[in-house]
CSV table of C-alpha atoms in Angstrom, one decimal:
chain,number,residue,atom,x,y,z
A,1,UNK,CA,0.0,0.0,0.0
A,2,UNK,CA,1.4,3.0,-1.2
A,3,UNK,CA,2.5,6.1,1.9
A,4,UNK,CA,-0.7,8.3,-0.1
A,5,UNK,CA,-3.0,5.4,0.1
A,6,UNK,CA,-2.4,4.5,3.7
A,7,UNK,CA,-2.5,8.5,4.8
A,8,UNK,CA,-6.3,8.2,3.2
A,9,UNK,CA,-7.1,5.3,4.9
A,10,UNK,CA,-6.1,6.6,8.4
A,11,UNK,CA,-8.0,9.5,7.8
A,12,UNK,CA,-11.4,7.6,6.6
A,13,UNK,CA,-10.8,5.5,9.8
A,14,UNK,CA,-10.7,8.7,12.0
A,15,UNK,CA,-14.0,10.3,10.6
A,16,UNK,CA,-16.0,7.1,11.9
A,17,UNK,CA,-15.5,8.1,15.1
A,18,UNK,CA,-15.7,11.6,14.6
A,19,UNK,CA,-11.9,12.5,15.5
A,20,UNK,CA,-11.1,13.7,11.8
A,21,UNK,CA,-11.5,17.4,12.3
A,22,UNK,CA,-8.9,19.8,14.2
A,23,UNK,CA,-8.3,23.1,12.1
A,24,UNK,CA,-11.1,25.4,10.0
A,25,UNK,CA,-9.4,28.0,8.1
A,26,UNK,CA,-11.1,31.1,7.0
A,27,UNK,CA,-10.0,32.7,3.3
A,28,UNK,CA,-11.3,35.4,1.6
A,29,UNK,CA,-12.7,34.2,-1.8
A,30,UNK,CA,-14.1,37.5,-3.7
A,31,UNK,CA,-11.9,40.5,-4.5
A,32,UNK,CA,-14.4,44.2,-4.7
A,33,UNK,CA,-12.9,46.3,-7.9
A,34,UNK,CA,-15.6,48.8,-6.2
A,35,UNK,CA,-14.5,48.9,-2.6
A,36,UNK,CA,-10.8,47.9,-3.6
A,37,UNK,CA,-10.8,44.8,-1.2
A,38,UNK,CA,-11.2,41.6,-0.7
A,39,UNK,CA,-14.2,39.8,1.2
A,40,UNK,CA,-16.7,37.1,2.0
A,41,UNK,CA,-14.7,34.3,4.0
A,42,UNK,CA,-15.5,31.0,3.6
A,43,UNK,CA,-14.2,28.1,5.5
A,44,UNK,CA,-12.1,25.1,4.7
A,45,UNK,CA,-11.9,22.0,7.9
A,46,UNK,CA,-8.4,20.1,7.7
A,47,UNK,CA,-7.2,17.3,9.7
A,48,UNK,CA,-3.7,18.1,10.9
A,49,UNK,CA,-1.8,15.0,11.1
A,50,UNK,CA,-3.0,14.7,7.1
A,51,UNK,CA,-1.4,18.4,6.6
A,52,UNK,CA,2.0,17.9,9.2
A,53,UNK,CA,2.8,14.6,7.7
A,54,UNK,CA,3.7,16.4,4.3
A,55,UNK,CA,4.9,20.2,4.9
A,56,UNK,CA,7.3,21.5,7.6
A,57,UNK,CA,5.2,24.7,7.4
A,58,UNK,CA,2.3,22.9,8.5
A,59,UNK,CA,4.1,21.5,11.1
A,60,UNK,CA,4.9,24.5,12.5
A,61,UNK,CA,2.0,26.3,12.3
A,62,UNK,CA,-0.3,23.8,14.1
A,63,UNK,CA,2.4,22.8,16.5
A,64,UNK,CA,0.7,22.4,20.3
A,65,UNK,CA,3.5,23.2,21.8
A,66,UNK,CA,3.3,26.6,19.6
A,67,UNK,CA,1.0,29.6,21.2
A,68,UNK,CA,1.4,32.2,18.1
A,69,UNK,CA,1.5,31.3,14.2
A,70,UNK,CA,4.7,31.1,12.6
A,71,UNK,CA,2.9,33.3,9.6
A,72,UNK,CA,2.2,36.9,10.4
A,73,UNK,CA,-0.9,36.7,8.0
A,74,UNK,CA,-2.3,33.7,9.7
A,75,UNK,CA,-4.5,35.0,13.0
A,76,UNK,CA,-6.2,32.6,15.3
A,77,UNK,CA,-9.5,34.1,16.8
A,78,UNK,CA,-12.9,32.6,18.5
A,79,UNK,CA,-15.8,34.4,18.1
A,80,UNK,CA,-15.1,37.5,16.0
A,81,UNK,CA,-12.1,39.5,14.7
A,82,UNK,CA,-12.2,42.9,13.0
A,83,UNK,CA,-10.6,41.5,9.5
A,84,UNK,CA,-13.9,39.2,8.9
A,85,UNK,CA,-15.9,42.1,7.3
A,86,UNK,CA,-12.8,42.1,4.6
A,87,UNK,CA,-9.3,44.0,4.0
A,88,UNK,CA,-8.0,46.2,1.5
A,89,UNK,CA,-6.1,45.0,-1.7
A,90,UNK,CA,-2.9,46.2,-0.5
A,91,UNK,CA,-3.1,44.5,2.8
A,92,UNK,CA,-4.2,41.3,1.1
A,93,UNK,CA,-0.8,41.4,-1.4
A,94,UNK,CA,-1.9,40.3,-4.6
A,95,UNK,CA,-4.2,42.6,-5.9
A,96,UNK,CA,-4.0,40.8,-9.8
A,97,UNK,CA,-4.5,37.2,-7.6
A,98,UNK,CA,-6.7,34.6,-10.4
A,99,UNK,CA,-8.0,32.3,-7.7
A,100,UNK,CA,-10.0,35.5,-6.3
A,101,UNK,CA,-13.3,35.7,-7.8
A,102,UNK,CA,-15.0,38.9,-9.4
A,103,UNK,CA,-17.8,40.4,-7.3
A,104,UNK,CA,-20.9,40.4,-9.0
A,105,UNK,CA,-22.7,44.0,-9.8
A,106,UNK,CA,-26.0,43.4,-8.4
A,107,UNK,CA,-29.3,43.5,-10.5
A,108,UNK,CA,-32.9,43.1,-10.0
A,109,UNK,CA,-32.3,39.3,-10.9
A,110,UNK,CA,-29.3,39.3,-8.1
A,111,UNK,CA,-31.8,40.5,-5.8
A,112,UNK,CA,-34.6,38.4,-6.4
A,113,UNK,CA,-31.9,35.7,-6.2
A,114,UNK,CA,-30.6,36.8,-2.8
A,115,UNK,CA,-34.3,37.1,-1.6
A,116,UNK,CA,-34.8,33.3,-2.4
A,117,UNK,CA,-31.9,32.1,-0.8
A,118,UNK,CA,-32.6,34.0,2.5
A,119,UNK,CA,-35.8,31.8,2.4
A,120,UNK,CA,-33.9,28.9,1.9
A,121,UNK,CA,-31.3,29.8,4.6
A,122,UNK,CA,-34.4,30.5,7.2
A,123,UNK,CA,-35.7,26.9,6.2
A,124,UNK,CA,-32.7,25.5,7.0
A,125,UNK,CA,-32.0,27.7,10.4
A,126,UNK,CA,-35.3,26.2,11.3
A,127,UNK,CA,-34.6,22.7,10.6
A,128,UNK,CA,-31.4,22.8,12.4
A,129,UNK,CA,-32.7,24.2,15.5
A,130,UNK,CA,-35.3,21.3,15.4
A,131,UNK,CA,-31.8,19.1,15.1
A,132,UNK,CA,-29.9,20.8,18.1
A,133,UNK,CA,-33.1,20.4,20.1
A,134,UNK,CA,-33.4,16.6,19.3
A,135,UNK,CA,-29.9,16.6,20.2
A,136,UNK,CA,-29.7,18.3,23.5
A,137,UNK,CA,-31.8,15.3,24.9
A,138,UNK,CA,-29.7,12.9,24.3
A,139,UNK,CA,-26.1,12.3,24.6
A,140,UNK,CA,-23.7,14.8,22.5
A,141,UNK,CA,-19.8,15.0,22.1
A,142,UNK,CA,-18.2,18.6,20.6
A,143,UNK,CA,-15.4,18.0,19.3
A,144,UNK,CA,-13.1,21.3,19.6
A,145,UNK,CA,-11.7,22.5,16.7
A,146,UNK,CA,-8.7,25.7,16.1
A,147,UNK,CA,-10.0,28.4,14.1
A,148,UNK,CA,-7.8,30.3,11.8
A,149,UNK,CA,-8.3,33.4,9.6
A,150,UNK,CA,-5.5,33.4,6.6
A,151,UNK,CA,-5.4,37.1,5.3
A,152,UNK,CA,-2.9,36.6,2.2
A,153,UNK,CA,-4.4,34.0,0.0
A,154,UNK,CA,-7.7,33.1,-2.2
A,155,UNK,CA,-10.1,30.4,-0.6
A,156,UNK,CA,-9.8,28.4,-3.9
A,157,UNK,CA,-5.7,28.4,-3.4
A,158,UNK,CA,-5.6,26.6,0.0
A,159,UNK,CA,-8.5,24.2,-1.0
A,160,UNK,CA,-6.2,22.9,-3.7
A,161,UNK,CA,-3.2,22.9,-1.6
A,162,UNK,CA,-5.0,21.3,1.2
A,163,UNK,CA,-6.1,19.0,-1.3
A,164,UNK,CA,-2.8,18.4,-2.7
A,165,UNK,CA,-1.1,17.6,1.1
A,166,UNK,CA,-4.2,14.9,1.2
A,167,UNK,CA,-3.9,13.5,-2.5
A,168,UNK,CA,-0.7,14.6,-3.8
A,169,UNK,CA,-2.6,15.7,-7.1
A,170,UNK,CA,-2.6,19.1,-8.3
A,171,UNK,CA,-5.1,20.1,-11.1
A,172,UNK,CA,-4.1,23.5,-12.7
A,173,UNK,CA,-6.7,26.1,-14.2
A,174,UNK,CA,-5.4,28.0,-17.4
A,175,UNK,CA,-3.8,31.5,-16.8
A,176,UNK,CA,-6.1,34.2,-17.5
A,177,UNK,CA,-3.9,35.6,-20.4
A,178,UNK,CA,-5.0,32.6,-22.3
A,179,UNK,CA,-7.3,33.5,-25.1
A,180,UNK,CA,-10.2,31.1,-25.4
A,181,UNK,CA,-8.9,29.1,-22.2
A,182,UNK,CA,-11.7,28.7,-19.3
A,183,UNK,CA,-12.0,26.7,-16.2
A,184,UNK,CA,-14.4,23.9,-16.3
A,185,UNK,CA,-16.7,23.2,-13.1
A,186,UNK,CA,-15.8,20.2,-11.2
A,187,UNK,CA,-17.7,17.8,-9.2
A,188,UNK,CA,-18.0,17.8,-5.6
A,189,UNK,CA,-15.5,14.3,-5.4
A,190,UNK,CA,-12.7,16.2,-7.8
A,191,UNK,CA,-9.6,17.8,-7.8
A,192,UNK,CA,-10.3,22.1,-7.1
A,193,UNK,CA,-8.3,23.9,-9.6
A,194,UNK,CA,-6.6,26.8,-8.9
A,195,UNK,CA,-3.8,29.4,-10.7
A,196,UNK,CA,-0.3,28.0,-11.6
A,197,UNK,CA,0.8,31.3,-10.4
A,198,UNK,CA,-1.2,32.1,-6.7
A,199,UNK,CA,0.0,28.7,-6.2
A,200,UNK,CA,3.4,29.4,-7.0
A,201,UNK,CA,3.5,32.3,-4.5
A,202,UNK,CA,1.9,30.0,-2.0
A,203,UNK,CA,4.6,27.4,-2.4
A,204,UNK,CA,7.5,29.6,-2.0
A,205,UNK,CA,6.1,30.8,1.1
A,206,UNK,CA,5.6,28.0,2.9
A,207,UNK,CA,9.0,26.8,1.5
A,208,UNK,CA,7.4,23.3,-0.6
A,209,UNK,CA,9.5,23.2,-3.3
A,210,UNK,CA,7.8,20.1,-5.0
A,211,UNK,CA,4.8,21.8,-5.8
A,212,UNK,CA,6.9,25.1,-6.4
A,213,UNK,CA,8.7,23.5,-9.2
A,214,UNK,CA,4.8,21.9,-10.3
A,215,UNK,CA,3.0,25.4,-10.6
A,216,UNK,CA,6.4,27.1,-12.0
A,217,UNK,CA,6.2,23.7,-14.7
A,218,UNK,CA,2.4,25.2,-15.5
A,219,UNK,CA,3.3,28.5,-15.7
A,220,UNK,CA,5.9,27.6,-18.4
A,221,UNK,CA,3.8,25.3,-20.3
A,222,UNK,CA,0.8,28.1,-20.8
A,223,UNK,CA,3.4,31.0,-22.2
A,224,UNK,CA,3.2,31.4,-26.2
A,225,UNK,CA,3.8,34.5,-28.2
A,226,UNK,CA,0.4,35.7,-27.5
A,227,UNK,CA,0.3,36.1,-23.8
A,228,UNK,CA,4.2,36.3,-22.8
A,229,UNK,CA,4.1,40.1,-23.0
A,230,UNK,CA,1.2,40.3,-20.8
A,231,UNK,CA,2.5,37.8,-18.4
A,232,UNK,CA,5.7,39.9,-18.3
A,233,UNK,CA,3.8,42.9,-17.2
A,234,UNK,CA,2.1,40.8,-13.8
A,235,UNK,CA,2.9,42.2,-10.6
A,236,UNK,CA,4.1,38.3,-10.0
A,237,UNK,CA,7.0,38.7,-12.5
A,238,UNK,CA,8.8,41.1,-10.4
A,239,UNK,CA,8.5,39.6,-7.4
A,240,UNK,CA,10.3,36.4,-8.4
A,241,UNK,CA,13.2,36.3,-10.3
A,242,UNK,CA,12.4,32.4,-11.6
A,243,UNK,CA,9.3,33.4,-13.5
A,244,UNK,CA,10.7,36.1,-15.2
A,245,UNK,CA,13.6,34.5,-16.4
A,246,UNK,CA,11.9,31.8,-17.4
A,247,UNK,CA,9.8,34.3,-19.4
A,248,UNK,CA,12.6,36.1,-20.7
A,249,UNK,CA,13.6,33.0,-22.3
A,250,UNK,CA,9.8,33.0,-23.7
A,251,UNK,CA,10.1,35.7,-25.4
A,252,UNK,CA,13.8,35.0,-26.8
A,253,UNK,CA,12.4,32.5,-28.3
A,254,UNK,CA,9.6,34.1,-30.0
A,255,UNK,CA,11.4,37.0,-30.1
A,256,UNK,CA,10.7,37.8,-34.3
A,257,UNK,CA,7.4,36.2,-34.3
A,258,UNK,CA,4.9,38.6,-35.8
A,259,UNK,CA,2.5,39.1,-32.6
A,260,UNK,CA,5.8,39.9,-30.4
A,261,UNK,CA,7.0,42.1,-33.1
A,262,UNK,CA,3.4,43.7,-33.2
A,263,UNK,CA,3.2,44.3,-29.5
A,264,UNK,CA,6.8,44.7,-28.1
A,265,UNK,CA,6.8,48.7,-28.7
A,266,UNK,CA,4.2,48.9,-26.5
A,267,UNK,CA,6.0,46.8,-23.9
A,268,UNK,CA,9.1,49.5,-24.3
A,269,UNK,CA,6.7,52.6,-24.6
A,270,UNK,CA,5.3,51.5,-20.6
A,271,UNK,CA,8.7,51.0,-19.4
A,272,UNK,CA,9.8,54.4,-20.8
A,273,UNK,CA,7.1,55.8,-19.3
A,274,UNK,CA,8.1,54.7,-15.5
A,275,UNK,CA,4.4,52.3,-15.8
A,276,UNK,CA,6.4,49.5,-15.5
A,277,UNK,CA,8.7,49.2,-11.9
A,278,UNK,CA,10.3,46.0,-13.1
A,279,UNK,CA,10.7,47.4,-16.8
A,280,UNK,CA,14.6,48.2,-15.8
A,281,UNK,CA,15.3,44.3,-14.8
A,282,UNK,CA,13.0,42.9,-18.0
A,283,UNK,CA,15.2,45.5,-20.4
A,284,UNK,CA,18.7,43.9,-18.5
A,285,UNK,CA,17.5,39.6,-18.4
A,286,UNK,CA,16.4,40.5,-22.3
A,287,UNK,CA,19.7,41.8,-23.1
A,288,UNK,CA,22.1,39.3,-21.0
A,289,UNK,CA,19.8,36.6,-23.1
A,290,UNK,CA,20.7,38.3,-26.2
A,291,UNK,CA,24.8,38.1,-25.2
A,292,UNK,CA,24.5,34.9,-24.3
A,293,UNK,CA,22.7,34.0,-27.9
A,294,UNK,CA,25.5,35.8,-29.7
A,295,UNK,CA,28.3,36.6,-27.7
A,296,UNK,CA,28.9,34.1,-25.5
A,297,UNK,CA,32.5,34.4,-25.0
A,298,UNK,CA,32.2,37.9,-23.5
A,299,UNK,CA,29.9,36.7,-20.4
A,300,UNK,CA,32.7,34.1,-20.3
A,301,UNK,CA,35.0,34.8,-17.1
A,302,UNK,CA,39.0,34.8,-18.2
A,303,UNK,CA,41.2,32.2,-16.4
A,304,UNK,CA,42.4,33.6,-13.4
A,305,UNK,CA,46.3,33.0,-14.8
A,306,UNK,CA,45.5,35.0,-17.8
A,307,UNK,CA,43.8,38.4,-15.7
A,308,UNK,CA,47.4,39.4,-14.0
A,309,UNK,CA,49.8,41.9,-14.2
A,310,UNK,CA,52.6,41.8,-12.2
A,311,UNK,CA,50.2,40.2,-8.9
A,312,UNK,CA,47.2,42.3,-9.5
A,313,UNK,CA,43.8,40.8,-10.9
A,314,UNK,CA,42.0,42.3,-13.7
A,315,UNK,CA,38.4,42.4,-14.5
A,316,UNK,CA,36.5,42.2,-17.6
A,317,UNK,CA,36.4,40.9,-20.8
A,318,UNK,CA,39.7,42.1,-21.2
A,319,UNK,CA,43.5,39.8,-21.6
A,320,UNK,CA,46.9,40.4,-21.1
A,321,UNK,CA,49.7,38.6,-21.3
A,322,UNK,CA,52.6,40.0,-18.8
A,323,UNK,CA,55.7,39.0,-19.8
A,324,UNK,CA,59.0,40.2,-17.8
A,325,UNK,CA,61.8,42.7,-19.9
A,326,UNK,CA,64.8,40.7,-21.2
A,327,UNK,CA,67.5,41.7,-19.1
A,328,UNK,CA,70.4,43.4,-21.1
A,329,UNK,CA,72.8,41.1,-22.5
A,330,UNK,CA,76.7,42.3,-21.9
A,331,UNK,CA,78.9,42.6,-24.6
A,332,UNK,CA,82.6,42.5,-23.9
A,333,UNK,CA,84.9,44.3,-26.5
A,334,UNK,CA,88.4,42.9,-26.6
């Protein structure tokens, strides 16, 4: 039985009696262009040996023996805390994050919607109550559980990379730059997808760099001529030096295609224009690449031996050769 299969197992065997449960996280899953923040939490319940067993962050994070988080964006509370109502973009980090979902401008359909499912939501207050009160009459067990309010990624991010720590699958959703490219639904029983990139920035956070090289592997295998230039332009890109060398390369490659030739002014036009912070380190990666395509011997170090005059080191692309004056030959006349 495989280490995966046996993790499953363990944990099927721990909901029969109820002991599956010790962590709910709380996420924010909607970002408000209007109110420029992000809101509506919604909760995912982990088991923490499943999580510990495969993550060192994990580990320390739900340690007992721990009374803070290890994660300043990770705050434990009980009843209520004042970031439940939402936070602002710039707290949350990533204002450009995929996995966040568009809030909905409401209509008169929204509304009538909304009405309907406070009906449904009454009905179902009143059934529970007529549940607890069954309950109370008879034997109950509560089960405690830690509650924990993550302020720096999307809901739909941790499900997946809860679900990966469970499962060790990872299902990917298309970048948005990718024309014609949509996330299907999925059942209840499937993989949740989520962005190659939030999940990159998630796994070099909490350090896993297995699934770190699997999202940076998605990233790389969704760039073509038609979205690299966007890509290059994400807030991501300048925050880590892998994806936009790996981008670079991307666009090196595609370099004289017609829709990079088309669109690469513009690129240069924002970066001129100061719109760009990272336009300065794209401009210098795109022209080491170029070197390294055509020159190749100048990003080529000298040997040390060759770089010295008399005991000093040189630098540069520059040689010399020191050799010491002939001494002056004596010539006797007789």
């Amino acid at each position: 039985m495989s280490t995966n299969q046996a993790r499953i197992n363990a944990l099927l065997r721990k909901s029969l009696v109820g002991e599956l449960l010790d962590t709910q996280f709380y996420l924010f899953s909607v970002r408000s262009k209007r109110e420029g923040n992000v809101t509506n939490l919604q909760a995912l319940f982990a088991n923490d040996e499943a999580l510990t067993a495969g993550s060192e962050y994990f580990s320390s994070l739900l340690s007992k023996d721990s009374e803070t988080p290890n994660d300043s964006a990770v705050v434990e509370f009980q009843d209520y805390h004042a970031c439940e109502g939402g936070i602002s973009l710039d707290e949350y980090g990533y204002a450009s994050d995929s996995d966040l979902d568009e809030e909905e401008e409401e209509t008169d359909e929204t509304v009538q919607d909304n009405e309907k499912c406070t009906e449904v939501s009454a009905e179902r207050v009143s059934r529970t109550a007529t549940v607890k009160d069954f309950a109370t009459k008879g034997a109950q067990r509560i089960i405690p559980t830690r509650r924990v309010l993550v302020t720096d990624t999307a809901f739909n991010t941790w499900q997946a990379l809860l679900d990966y720590l469970y499962t060790d699958e990872i299902v990917f959703a298309p970048l948005r730059s990718q024309a014609g490219k949509s996330v299907r639904c999925r059942r209840l029983g499937e993989a949740p997808p989520c962005s190659p990139k939030s999940m990159y920035r998630l796994a070099c956070k909490i350090k896993h760099d297995k699934l770190q090289a699997k999202a940076l592997s998605a990233i790389c295998s969704s760039l073509t001529e038609h979205n690299v230039l966007q890509e290059l332009s994400s807030s991501l890109t300048s925050r880590f030096p892998a994806i936009l060398e790996m981008e670079i390369e991307i666009l090196f490659q595609n370099i004289v295609s017609p829709t990079i030739m088309k669109d690469f002014p513009a690129l240069i036009q924002r970066i001129a224009s100061a719109n760009l912070p990272h336009g300065a380190d794209i401009l210098t990666k795109l022209h080491e690449r170029m070197l390294k395509q055509h020159y190749p011997r100048i990003l080529s170090p000298a040997p040390a031996s060759e770089n010295k005059c008399k005991g000093s080191p040189l630098s540069g692309p520059f040689k010399f050769n020191w050799e010491e004056p002939r001494k002056p030959v004596a010539v006797s006349w007789t």
